[in-house]
XYZ file of C-alpha atoms in Angstrom:
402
model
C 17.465 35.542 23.251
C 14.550 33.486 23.374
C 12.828 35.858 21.681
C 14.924 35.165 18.749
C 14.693 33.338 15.605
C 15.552 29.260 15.879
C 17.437 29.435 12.741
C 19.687 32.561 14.402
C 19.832 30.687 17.790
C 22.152 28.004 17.003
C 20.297 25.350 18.980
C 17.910 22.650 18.164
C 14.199 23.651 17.344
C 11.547 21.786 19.214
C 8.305 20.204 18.054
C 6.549 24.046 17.637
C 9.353 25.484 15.573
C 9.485 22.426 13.239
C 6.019 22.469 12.880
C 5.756 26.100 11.500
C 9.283 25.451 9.746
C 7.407 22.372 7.542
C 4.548 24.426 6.716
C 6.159 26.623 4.961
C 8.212 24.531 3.412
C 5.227 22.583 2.177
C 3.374 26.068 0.642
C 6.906 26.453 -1.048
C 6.005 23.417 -3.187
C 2.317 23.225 -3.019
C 2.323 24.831 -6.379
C 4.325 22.566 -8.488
C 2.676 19.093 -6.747
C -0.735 20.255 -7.748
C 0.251 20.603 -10.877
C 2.172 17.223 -10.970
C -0.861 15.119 -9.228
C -3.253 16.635 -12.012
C -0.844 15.766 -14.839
C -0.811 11.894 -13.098
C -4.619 11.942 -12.331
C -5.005 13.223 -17.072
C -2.360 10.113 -17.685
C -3.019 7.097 -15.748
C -0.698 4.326 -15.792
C -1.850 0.861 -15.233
C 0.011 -1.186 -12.573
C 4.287 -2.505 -14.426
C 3.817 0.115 -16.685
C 4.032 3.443 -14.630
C 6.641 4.228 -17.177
C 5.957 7.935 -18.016
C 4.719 8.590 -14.286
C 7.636 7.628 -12.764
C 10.161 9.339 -15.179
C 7.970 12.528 -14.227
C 8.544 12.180 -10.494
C 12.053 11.072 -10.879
C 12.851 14.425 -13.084
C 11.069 16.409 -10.303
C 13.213 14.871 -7.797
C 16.103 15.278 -9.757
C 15.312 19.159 -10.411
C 15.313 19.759 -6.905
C 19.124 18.129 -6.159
C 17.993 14.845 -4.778
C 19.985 11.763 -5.941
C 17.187 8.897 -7.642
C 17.999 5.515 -8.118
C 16.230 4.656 -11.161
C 15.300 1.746 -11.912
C 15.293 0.612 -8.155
C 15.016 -2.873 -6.505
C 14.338 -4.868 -9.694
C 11.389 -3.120 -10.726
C 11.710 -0.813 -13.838
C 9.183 1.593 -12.736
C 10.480 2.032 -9.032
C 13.218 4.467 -8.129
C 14.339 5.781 -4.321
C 15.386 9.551 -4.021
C 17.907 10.728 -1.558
C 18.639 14.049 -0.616
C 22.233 15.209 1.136
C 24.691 12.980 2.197
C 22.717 9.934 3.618
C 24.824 9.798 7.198
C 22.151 10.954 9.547
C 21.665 8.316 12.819
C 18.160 7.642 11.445
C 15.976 6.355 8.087
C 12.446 6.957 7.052
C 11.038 6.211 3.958
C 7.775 8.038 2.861
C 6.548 5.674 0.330
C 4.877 6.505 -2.849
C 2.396 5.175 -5.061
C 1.361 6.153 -8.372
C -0.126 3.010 -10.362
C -3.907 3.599 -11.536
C -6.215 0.768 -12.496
C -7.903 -0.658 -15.711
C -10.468 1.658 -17.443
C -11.350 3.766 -14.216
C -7.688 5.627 -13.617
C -6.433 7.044 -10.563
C -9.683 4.970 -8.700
C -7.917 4.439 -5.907
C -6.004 7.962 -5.557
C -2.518 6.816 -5.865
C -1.740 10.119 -8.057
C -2.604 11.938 -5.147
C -1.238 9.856 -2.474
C 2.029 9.817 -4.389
C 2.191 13.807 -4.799
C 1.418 13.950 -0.896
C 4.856 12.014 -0.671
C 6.845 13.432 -3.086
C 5.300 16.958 -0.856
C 6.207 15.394 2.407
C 9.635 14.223 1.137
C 10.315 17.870 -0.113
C 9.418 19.886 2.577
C 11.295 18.041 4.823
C 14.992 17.558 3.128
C 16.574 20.789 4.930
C 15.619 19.176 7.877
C 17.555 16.139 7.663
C 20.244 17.720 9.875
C 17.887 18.825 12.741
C 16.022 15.448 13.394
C 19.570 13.416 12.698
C 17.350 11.854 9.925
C 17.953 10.861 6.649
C 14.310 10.725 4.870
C 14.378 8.807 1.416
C 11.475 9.030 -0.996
C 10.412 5.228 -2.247
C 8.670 4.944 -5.408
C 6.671 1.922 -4.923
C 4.689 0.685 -7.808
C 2.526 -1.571 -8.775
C 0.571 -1.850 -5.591
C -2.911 -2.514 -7.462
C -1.477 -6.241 -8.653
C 1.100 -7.515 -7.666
C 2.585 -5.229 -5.106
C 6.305 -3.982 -4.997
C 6.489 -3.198 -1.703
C 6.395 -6.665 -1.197
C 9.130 -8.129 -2.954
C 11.115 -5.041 -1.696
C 10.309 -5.889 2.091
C 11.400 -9.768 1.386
C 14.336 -8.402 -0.560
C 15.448 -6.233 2.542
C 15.016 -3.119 1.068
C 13.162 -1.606 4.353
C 15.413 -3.686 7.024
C 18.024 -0.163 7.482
C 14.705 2.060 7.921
C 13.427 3.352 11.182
C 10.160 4.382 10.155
C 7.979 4.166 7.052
C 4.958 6.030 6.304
C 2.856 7.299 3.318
C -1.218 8.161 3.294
C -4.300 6.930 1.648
C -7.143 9.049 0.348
C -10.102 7.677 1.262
C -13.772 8.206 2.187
C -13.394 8.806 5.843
C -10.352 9.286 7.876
C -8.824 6.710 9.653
C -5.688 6.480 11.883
C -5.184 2.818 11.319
C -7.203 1.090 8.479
C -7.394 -2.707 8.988
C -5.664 -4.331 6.320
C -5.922 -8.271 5.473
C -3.229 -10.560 4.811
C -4.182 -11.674 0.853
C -3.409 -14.317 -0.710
C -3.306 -14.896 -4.595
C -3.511 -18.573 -6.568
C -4.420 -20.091 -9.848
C -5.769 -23.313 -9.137
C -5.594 -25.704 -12.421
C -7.075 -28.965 -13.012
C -5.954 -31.287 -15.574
C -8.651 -34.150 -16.521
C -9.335 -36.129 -19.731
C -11.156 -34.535 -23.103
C -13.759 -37.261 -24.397
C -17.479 -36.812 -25.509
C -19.500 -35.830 -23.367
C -22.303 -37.823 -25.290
C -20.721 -41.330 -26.978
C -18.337 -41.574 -24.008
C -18.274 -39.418 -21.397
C -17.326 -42.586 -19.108
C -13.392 -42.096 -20.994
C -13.221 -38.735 -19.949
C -12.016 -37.097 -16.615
C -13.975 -33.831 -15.847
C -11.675 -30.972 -14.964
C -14.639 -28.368 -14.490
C -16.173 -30.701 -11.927
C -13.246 -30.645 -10.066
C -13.476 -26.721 -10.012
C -16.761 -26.931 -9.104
C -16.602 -29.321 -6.104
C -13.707 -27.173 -5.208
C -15.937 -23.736 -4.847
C -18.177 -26.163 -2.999
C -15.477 -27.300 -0.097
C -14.285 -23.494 0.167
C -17.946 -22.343 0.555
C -18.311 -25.229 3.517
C -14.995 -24.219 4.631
C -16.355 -20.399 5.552
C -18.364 -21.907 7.978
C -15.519 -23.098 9.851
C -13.329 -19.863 9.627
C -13.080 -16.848 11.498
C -15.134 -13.919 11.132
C -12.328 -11.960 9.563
C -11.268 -14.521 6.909
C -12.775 -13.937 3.360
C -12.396 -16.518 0.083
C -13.253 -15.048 -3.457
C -12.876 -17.094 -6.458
C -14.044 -17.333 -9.864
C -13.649 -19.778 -12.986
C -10.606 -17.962 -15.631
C -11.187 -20.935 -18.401
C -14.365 -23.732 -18.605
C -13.919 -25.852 -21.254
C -14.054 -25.458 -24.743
C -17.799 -26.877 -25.698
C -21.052 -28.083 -24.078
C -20.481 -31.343 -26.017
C -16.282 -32.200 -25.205
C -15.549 -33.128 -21.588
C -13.399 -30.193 -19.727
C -9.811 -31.261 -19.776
C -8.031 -27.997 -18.847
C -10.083 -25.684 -16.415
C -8.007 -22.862 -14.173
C -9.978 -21.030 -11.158
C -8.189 -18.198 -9.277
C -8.480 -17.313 -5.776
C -8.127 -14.846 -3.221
C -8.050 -15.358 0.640
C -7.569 -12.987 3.148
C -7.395 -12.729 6.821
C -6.349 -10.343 9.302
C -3.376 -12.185 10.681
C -0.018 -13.125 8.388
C -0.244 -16.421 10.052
C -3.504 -17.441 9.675
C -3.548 -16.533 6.015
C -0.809 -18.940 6.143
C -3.121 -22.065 7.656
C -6.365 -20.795 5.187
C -3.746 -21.378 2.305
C -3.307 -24.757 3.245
C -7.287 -25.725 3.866
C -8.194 -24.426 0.616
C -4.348 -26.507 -1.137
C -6.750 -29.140 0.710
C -9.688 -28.229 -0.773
C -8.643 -28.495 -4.323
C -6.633 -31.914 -3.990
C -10.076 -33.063 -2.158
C -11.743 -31.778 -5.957
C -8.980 -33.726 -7.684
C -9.402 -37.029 -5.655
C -13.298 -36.896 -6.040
C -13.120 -35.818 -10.025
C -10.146 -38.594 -10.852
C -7.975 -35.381 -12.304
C -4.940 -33.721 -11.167
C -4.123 -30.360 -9.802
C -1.677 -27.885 -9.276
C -1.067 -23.843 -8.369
C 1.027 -21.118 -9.107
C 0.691 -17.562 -7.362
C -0.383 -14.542 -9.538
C 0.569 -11.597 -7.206
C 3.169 -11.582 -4.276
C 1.398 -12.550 -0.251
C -0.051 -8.878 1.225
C 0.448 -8.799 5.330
C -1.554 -6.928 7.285
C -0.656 -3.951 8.690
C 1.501 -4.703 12.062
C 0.062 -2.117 15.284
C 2.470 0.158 16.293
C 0.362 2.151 19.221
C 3.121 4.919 19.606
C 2.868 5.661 16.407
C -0.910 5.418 16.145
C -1.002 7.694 19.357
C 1.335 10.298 17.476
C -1.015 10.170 14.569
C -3.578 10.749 17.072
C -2.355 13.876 18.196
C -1.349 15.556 14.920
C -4.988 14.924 13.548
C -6.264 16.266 16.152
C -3.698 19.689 15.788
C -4.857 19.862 12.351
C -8.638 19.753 12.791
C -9.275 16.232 10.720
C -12.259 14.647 12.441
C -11.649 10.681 12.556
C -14.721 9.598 11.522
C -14.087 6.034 10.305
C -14.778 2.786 11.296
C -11.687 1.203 12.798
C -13.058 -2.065 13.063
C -14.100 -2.209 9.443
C -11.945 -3.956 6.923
C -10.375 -1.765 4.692
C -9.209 -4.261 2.475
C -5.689 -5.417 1.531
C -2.180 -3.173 0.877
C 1.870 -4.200 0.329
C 2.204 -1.425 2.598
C 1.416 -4.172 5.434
C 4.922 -6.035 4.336
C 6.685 -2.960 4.884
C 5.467 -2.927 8.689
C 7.159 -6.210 9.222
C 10.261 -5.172 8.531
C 10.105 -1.816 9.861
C 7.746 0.570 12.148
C 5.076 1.776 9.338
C 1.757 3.449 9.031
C -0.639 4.283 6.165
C -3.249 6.483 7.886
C -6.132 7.502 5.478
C -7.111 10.797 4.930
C -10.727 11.327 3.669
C -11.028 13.768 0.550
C -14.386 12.488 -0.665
C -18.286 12.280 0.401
C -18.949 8.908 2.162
C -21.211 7.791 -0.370
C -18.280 7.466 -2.866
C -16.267 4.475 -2.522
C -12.612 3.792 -3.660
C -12.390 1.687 -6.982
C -15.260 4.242 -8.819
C -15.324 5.862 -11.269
C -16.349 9.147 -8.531
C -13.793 8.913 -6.814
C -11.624 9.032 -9.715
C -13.154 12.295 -10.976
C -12.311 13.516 -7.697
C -8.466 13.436 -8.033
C -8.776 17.193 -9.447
C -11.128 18.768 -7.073
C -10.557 21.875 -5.029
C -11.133 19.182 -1.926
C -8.192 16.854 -3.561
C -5.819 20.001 -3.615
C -6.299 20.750 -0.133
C -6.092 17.095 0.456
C -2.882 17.513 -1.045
C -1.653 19.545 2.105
C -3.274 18.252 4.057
C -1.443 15.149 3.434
C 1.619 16.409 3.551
C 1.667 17.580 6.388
C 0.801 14.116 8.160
C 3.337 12.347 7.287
C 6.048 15.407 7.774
C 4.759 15.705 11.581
C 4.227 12.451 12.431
C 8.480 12.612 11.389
C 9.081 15.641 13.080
C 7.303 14.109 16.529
C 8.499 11.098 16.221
C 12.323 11.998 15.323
C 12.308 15.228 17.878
C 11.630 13.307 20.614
C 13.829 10.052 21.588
C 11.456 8.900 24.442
C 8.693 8.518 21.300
C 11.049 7.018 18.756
C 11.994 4.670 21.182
C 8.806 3.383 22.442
C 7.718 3.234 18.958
C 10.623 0.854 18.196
C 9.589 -1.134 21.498
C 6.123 -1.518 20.172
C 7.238 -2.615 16.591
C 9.891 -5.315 18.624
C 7.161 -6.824 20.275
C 5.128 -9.971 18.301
């Protein structure tokens, strides 16, 4: 009897069996998702505008008997696919990004990273029954700008999930990339228009005020932690050398690796600005132009899981853990529910996300196996996690703690 097939056995497979079963699942589709992330990576999409993209995933979906929402969550270009009858004791979402950026395209691999979910999502639906699991694919657009994800996590959208998960392609491979909380603003100062020549003394200098302001954030670095970063630059100056600035607008971004801490840099640099204002005799005020990014929240039973099924397939991690990565919505998401965004490294280390290289890379016989390779991540870490209710609990321990 034991000699016999799972599927003939009546019983429940373990870890081994679901393993080999989600392998060949995944070569079942391998086909058609290269095909898809190469047809992404010829048409990028710019982030609120993933119009065609999505309408290609969603018919994919569709094709293959999976109920999409679509539009989904207030975004036009978002849509969640569910496969079966949605009753299973547990959730995951396997989120999915397809949005490319300005002039250089899929730059930051979201075609790919999206066909490794739609891949993952796939070759796991006749599953759904064995791990008690209902596994929902997410689209989640935007990410570049102003980030779905998280006006999805605010809006509860994650709250019923167990577990969410998707992959990055990177440079190296990481289990856990650090992500910073980021904050967005437009600071604008409102002074006084006079000549700068015959009366300068009736005018009010609103590009002074931006100026002193970049000053106080510089002298504020001094005074913040290592981790926390402050970028800004000047959107509008003035309109000549010879008419004092009344209207000038600078936007910001400041990071941090904490949520909270973001939260108290926010305030020194509102501090900052009304500091300009009071020195420069104008006025100020802000507006945000993308939503807050988290960071990522640790899960280490996860992580550990991840751990192991990088090491079954082979991947060497050979990142820097303790590097920044930068900033992702996918850090809301692990607020609200256990999540991970493990990157998977499909380039040389001399190419850098955001390049034109690694954009001409989304194509590459490396990409396609990347493809697989990425798939089959996310479907194990599911199948280890959701197989084995000591893991699943301690991994909901870990995200309970603060």
């Amino acid at each position: 009897m034991d000699d016999m097939p799972f599927f003939l056995r009546g019983d429940k497979m373990n870890y081994s069996e679901l393993k080999e079963r989600i392998f060949s699942e995944i070569e079942k589709y391998r086909e058609e998702l290269t095909a898809l992330n190469d047809n992404i990576a010829d048409n990028p999409e710019i982030s609120g505008e993933e119009y065609e993209t999505s309408k290609k995933i969603v018919k994919l979906l569709q094709s293959h008997g999976y109920q999409v929402e679509y539009p989904f969550a207030g975004r036009d270009t978002a849509f969640k696919g569910i496969y079966g009858e949605n009753q299973h004791k547990h959730k995951v979402a396997i989120l999915t990004e397809y949005d490319a950026l300005p002039e250089i395209g899929h730059a930051c691999g979201h075609c790919l990273s999206g066909s490794i979910s739609i891949l993952a999502g796939l070759a796991t639906k006749e599953m759904q029954d064995e791990l008690d699991t209902d596994i929902h694919i997410i689209g989640t657009p935007v990410e570049e700008t102003d980030g779905a994800k998280c006006q999805m996590a605010e809006d509860g959208v994650f709250d019923g999930y167990d577990m969410a998960i998707m992959v990055h392609l990177y440079n190296t491979s990481l289990l856990t990339p650090k992500l910073q909380g980021l904050a967005a603003y437009m600071y604008c100062f409102h002074g006084k228009a006079a000549h700068a020549s015959a009366a300068p003394w009736e005018g009010q200098n609103a590009f002074n005020a931006a100026q002193l302001m970049f000053h106080a954030v510089d002298m504020l670095r001094q005074h913040s932690t290592p981790d926390a970063q402050f970028h800004g630059i000047i959107r509008n100056g003035g309109e000549a050398p010879n008419i004092v600035p009344e209207e000038v607008t600078a936007e910001f971004y400041i990071r941090a690796l904490d949520k909270h801490y973001l939260k108290k840099l926010i305030d020194k640099v509102d501090d900052c600005a009304a500091g300009a204002a009071i020195a420069t005799q104008t006025t100020w005020e802000k507006y945000p132009t993308a939503a807050i990014y988290d960071n990522m929240k640790p899960n280490p039973t996860g992580a550990a899981a991840l751990a192991e099924i990088y090491d079954e397939l082979g991947i060497e991690v050979n990142g820097d853990h303790d590097k920044i990565f930068g900033s992702s919505d996918a850090g809301n998401v692990s607020f609200a529910c256990p999540g991970f965004h493990p990157c998977l490294q499909i380039v040389d280390e001399n190419i850098p996300i955001h390049t034109r290289e690694f954009a001409e890379a989304m194509k590459s016989e490396r990409a396609h196996q990347g493809l697989v390779v990425g798939a089959k991540i996310i479907t194990l870490q599911i199948a280890k996690i959701f197989s084995d209710e000591e893991k699943l609990n301690a991994m909901k321990a870990d995200f309970a703690e603060k």
